[in-house]
GROMACS .gro file of C-alpha atoms in nm:
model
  349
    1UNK     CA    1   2.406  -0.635   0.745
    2UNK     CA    2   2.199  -0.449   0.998
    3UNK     CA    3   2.070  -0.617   1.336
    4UNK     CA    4   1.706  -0.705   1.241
    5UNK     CA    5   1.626  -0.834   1.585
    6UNK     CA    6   1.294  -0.691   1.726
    7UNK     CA    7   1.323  -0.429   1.998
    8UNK     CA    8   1.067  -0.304   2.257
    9UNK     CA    9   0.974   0.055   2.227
   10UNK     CA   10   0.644   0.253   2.267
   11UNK     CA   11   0.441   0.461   2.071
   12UNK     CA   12   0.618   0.798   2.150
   13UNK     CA   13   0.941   0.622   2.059
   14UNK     CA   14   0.830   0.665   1.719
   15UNK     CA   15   0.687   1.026   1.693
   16UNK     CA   16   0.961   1.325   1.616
   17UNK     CA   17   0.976   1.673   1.710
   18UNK     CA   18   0.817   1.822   1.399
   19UNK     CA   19   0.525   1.992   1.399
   20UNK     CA   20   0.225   1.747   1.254
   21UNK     CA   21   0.041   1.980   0.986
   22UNK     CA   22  -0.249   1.841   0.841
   23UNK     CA   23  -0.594   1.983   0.806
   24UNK     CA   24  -0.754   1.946   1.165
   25UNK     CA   25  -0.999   1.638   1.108
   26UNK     CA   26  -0.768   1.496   0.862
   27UNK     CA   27  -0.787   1.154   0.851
   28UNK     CA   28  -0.405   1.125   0.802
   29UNK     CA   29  -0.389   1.174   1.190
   30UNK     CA   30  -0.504   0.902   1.282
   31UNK     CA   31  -0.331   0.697   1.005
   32UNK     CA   32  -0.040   0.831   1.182
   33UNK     CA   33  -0.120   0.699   1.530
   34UNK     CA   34  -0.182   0.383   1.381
   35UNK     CA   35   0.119   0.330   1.199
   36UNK     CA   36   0.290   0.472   1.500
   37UNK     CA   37   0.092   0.191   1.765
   38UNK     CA   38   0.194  -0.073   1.513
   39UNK     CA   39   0.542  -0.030   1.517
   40UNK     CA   40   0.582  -0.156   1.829
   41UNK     CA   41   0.358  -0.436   1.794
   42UNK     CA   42   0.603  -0.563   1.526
   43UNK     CA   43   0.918  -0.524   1.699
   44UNK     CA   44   1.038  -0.286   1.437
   45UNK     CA   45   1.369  -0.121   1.513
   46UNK     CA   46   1.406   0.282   1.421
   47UNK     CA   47   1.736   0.250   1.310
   48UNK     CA   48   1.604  -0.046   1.055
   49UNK     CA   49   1.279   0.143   0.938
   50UNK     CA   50   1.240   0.373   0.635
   51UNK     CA   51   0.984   0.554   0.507
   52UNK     CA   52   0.926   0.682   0.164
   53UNK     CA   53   0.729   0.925  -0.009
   54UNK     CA   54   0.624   1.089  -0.301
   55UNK     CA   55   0.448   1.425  -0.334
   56UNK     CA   56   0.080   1.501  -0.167
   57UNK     CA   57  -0.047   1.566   0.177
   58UNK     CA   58   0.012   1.202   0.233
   59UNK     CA   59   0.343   1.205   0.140
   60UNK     CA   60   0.464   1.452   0.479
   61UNK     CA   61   0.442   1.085   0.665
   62UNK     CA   62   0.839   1.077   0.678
   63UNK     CA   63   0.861   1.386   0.880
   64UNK     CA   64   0.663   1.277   1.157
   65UNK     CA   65   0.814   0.893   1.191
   66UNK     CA   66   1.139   0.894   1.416
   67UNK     CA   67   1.300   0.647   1.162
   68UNK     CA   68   1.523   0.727   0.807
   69UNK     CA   69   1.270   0.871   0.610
   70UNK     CA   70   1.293   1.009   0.224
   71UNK     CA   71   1.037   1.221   0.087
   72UNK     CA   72   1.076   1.211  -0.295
   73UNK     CA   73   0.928   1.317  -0.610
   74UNK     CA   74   0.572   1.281  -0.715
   75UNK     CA   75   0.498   0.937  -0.801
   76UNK     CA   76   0.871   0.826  -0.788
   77UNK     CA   77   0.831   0.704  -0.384
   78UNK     CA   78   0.850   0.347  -0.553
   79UNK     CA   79   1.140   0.369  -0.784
   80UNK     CA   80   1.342   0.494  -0.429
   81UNK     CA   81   1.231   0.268  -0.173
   82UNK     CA   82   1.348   0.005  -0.474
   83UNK     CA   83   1.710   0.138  -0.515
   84UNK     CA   84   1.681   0.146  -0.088
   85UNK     CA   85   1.596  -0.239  -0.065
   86UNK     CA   86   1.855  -0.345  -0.273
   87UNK     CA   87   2.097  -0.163  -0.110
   88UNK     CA   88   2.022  -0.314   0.201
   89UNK     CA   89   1.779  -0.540   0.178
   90UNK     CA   90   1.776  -0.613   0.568
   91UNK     CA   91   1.578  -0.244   0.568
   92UNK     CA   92   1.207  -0.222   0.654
   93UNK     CA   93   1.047  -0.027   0.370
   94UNK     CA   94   0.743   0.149   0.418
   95UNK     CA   95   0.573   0.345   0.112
   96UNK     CA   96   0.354   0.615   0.175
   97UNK     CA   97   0.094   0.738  -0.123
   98UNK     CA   98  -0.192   0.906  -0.229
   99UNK     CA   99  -0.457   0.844  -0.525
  100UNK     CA  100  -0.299   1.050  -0.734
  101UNK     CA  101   0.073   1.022  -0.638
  102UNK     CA  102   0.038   0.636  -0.683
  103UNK     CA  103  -0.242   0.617  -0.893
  104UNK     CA  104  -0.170   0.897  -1.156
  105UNK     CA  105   0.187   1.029  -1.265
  106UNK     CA  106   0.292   0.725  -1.035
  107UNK     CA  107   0.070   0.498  -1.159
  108UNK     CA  108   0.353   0.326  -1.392
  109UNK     CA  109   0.569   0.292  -1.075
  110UNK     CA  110   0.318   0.124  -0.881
  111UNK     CA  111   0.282  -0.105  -1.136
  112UNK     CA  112   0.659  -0.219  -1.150
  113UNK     CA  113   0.713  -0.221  -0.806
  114UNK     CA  114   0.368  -0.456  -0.755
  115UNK     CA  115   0.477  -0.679  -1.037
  116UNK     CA  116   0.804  -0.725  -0.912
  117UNK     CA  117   0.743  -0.800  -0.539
  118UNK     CA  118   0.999  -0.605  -0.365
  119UNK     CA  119   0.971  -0.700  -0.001
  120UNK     CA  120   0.816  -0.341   0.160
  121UNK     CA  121   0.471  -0.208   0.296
  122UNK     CA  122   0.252   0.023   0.038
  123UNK     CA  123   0.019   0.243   0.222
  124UNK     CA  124  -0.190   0.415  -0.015
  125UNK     CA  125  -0.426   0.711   0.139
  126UNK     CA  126  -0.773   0.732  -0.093
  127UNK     CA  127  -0.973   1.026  -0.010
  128UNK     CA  128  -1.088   1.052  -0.401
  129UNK     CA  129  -0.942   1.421  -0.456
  130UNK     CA  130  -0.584   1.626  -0.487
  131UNK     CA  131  -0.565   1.791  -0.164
  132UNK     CA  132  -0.256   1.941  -0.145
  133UNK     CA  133  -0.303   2.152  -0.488
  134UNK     CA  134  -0.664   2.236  -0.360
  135UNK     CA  135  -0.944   1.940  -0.426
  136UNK     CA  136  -0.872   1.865  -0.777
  137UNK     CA  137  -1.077   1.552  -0.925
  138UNK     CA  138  -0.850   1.258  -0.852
  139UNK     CA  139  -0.820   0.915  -1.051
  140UNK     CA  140  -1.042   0.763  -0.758
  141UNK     CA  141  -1.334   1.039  -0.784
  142UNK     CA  142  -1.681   0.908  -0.825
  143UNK     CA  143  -1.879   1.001  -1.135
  144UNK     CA  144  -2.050   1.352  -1.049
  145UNK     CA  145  -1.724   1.526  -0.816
  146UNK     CA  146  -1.745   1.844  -0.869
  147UNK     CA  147  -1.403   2.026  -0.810
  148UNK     CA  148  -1.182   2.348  -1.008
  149UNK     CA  149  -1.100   2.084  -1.260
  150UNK     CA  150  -1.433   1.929  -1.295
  151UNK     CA  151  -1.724   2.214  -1.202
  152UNK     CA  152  -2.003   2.035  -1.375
  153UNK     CA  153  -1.899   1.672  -1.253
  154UNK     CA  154  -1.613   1.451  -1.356
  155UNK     CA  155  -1.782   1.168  -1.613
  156UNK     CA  156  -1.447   0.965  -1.573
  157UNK     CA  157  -1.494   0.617  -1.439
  158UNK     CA  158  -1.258   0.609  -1.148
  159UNK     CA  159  -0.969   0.381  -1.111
  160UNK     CA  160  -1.029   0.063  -0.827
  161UNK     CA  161  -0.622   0.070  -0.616
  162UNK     CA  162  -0.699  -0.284  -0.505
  163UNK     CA  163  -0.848  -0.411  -0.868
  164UNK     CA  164  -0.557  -0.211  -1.012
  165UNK     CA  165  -0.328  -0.386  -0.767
  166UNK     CA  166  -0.424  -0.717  -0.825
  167UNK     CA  167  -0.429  -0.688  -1.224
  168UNK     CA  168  -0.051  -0.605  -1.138
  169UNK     CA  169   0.052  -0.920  -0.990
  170UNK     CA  170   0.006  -0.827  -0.625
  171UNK     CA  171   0.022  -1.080  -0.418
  172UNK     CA  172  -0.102  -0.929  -0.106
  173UNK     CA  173  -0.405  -0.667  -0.119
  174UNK     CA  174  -0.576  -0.503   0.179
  175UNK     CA  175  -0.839  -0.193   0.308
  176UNK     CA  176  -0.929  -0.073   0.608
  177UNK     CA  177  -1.056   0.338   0.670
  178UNK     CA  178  -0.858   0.601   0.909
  179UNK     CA  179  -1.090   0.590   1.208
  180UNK     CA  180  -1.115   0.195   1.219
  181UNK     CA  181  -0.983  -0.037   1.517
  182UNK     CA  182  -0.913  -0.283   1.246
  183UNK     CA  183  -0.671  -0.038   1.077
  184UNK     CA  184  -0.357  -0.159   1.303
  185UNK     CA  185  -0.402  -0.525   1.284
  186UNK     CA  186  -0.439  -0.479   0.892
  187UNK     CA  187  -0.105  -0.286   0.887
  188UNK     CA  188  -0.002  -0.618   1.121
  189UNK     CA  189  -0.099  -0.823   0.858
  190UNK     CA  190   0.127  -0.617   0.606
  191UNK     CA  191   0.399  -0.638   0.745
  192UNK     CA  192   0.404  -1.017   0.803
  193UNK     CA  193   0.372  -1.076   0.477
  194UNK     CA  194   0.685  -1.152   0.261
  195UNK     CA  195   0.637  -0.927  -0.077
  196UNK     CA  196   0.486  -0.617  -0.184
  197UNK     CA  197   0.196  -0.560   0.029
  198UNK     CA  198  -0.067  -0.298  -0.099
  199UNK     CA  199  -0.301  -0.150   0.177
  200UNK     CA  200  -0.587   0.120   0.061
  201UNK     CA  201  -0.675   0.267   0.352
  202UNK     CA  202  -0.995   0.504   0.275
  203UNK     CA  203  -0.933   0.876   0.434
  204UNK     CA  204  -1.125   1.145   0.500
  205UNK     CA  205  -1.047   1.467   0.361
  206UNK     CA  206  -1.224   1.685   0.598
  207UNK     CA  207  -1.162   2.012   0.351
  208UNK     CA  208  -1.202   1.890  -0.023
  209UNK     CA  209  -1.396   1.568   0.026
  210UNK     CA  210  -1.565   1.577   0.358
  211UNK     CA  211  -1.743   1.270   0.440
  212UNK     CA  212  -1.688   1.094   0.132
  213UNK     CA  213  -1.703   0.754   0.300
  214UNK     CA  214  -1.962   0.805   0.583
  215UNK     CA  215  -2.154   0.536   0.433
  216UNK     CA  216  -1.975   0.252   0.541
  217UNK     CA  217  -1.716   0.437   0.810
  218UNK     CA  218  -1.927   0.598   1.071
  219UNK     CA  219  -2.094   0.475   1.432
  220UNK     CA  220  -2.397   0.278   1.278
  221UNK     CA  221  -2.275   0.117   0.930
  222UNK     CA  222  -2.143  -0.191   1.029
  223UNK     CA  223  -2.386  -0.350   0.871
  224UNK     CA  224  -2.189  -0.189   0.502
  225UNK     CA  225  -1.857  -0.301   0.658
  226UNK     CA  226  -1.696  -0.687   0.551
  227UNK     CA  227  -1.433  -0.767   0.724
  228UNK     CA  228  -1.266  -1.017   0.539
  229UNK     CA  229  -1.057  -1.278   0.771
  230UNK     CA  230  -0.919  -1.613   0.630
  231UNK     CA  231  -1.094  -1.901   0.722
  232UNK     CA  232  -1.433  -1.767   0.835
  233UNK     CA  233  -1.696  -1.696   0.666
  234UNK     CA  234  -1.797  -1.416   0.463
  235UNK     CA  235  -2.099  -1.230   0.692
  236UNK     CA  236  -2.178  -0.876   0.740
  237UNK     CA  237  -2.463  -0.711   0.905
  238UNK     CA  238  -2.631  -0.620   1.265
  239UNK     CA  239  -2.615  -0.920   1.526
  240UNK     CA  240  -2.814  -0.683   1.746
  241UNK     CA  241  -3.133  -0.693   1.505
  242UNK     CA  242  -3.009  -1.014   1.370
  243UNK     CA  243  -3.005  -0.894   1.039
  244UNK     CA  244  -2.713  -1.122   0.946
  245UNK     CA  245  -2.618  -1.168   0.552
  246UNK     CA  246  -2.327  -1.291   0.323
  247UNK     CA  247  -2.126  -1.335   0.022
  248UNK     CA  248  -2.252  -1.669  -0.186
  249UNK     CA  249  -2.088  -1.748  -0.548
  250UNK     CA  250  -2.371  -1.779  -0.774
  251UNK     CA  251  -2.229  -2.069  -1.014
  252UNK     CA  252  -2.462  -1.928  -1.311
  253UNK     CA  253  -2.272  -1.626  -1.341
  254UNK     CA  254  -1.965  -1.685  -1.143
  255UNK     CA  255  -2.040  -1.328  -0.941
  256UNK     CA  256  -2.079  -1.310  -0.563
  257UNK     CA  257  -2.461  -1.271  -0.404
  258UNK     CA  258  -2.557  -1.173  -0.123
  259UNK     CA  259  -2.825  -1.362   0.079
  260UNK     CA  260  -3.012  -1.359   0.442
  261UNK     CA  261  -2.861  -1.553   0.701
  262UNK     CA  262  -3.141  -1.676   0.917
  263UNK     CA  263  -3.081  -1.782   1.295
  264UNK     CA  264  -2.714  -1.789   1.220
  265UNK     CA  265  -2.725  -2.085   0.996
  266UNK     CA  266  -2.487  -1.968   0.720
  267UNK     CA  267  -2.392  -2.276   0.586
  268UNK     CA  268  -2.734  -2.349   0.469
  269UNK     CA  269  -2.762  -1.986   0.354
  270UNK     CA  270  -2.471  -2.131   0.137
  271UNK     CA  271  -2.218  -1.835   0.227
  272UNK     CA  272  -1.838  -1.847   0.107
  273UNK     CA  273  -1.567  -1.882   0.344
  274UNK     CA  274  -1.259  -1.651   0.278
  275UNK     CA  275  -0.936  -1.784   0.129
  276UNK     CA  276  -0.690  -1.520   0.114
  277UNK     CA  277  -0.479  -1.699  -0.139
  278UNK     CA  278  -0.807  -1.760  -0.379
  279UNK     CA  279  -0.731  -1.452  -0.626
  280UNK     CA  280  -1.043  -1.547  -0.819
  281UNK     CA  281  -1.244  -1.456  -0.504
  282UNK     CA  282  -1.007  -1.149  -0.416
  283UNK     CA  283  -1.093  -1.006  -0.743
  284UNK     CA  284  -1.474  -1.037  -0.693
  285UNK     CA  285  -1.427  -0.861  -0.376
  286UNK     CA  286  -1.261  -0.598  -0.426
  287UNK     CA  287  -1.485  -0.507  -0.749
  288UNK     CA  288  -1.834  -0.554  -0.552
  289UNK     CA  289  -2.006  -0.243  -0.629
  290UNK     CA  290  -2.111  -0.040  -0.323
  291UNK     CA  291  -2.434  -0.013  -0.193
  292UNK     CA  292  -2.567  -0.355  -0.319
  293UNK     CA  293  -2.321  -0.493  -0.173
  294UNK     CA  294  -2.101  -0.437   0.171
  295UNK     CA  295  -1.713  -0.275   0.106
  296UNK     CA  296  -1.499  -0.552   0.157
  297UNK     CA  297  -1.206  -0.458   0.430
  298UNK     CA  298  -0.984  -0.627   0.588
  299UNK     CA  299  -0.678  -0.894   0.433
  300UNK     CA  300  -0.832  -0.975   0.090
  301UNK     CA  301  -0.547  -1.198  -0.057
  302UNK     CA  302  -0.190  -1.274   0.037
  303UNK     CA  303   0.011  -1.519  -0.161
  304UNK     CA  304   0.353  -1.505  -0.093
  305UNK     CA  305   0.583  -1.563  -0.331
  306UNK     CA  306   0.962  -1.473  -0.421
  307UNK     CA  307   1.077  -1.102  -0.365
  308UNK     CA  308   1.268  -0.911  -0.626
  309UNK     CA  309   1.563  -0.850  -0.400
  310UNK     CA  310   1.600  -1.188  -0.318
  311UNK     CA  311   1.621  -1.276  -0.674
  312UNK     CA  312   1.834  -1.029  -0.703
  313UNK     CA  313   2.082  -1.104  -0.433
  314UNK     CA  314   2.058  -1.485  -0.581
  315UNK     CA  315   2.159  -1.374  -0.941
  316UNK     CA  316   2.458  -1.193  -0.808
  317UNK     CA  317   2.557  -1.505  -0.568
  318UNK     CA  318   2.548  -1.708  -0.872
  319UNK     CA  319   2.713  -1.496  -1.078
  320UNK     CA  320   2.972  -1.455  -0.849
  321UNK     CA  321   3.054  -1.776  -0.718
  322UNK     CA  322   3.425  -1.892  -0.754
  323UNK     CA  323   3.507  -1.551  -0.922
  324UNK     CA  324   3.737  -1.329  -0.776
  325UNK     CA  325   3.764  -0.965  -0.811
  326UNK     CA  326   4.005  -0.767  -1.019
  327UNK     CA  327   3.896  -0.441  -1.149
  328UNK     CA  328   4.225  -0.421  -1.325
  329UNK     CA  329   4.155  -0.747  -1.539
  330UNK     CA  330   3.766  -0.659  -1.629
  331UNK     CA  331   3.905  -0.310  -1.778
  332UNK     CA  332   4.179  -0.437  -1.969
  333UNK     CA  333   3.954  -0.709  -2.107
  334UNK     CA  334   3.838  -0.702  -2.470
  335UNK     CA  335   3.936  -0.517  -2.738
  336UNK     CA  336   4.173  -0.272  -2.542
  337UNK     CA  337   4.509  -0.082  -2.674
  338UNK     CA  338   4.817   0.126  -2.458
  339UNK     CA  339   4.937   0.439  -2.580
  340UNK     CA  340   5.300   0.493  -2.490
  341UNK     CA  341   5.373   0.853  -2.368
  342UNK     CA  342   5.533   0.915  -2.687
  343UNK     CA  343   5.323   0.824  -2.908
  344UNK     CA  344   5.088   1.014  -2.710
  345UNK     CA  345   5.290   1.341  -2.677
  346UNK     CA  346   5.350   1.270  -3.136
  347UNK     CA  347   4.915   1.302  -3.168
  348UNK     CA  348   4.925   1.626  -3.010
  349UNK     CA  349   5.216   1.779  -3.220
   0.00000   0.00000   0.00000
């Protein structure tokens, strides 16, 4: 078993001497930092910390974290970090993805590793297009992206990470955006949690995609952010204009509204307070369309609940107990025969 115990180190304890090549502007930078000022935070110990990856401009996160670091296959980052926990489950697994690394040819492996609850941190980038193989439509584009793949528009409904997530068996679901301050205490948050715990982080890809998410990222739309925090209630808007709204459940339809919030009153306005482990309510959230309504960011739902390696580990303590090893005694069990050397040396006459 490795020491787990939390260790004080700094931010450039955790960059390495490679070269960081991303598009300049790319929003993966300052994913990076973050991930990079959280460590710390955590107490997380380099020689305890892995990071996986598939394929995609995403997936080059291992070469720029000074910790063990595997980058994979494309779409396969899952099925590794798996095989890693179970090895040692006393590792801290981080999974780095894209859209369409863990939403396309990975999509499968997302799945399983959601369902099953293996105790790591998913990080999936969403910029809505292939960047690495040159702005392809990704299974995130909107309706109308126009790329090589799609020049007159894609018409494919994209895929929701956190809806998809959830319909998995997730039992922890986040989103915050590159550029946000709330970004490291969401990765916080992550970590913390005891499980699989899926974070879409929205990211700018200042190349294919520029700008994609300027409606509710830049300097003057916090009014289209939510930040969802257990416990309070569910308000978004400007405080400085007092233009204050929030999330009511409309009984009729059993749907979210949203509704004015006048003089700070939002009890009588009759808006929800968030309940991270109320998966009925994470569900409407995450599906709110944009634009009528805010994007919900922040810890959406987390609802612990036993990890596959520690079922695992249990299954093998059970069937183990009061056994005692012999190699020699499994193989010769069953239906086994010896053939003497002469016997032996007769067959090949």
């Amino acid at each position: 078993m490795n020491d787990m115990t939390p260790i004080q180190t700094t931010l450039k304890d955790w960059e390495t001497d490679q070269e960081v090549r991303w598009c300049p502007g790319c929003g993966d930078y300052a994913i990076l930092k973050a991930v990079q000022r959280t460590l710390p935070v955590i107490g997380a110990h380099p020689a305890n910390t892995v990071f996986v990856s598939g394929i995609g401009c995403s997936s080059r996160f291992p070469y720029y974290v000074e910790s063990y670091g595997f980058h994979t296959i494309h779409g396969r980052a899952p099925a590794f970090a798996t095989g890693i926990k179970l090895a040692n489950p006393d590792l801290d697994v981080w999974i780095v993805t894209g859209d369409g690394d863990g939403m396309s040819i990975g999509g499968n492996h997302t799945m399983h590793v959601l369902r099953r609850n293996l105790d790591c941190q998913i990080l999936l980038f969403n910029n809505e297009i292939y960047g690495l193989t040159k702005g392809q439509y990704s299974p995130t584009s909107r309706p109308g992206t126009t790329s090589p793949t799609t020049p007159l528009g894609s018409y494919d409904r994209p895929a929701s990470p956190c809806a998809f997530a959830l319909g998995s068996g997730a039992r922890f679901i986040a989103r915050a955006f590159d550029v946000s301050k709330e970004l490291s205490n969401t990765l916080i948050a992550a970590h913390a949690h005891k499980g699989a715990a899926f974070v879409e982080i929205f990211q700018n890809c200042i190349v294919y995609n520029k700008d994609r998410f300027d409606d509710f990222t830049t300097k003057g739309t916090d009014d289209k952010q939510l930040w969802c925090k257990h416990g309070e209630p569910l308000l978004f808007g400007n405080a400085k204009t007092g233009s204050i709204k929030g999330l009511a459940l409309d009984l009729d339809t059993l749907s979210l509204k949203v509704v004015d919030v006048i003089d700070g009153d939002w009890q009588a306005a009759g808006v929800a307070v968030h309940n991270v482990r109320n998966r009925g309510m994470a569900h409407m959230l995450v599906e709110m369309p944009f634009g009528p309504f805010p994007m919900a960011l922040g810890v959406i739902y987390d609802d612990p609940a036993p990890t596959f390696e520690g079922s695992v580990a249990l299954e093998r303590q059970q069937a183990t107990a009061g056994k005692t090893a012999d190699l020699g005694k499994l193989l010769s069990k069953g239906q086994t025969w010896t053939v003497e050397p002469e016997a032996a040396h007769g067959l090949m006459d």
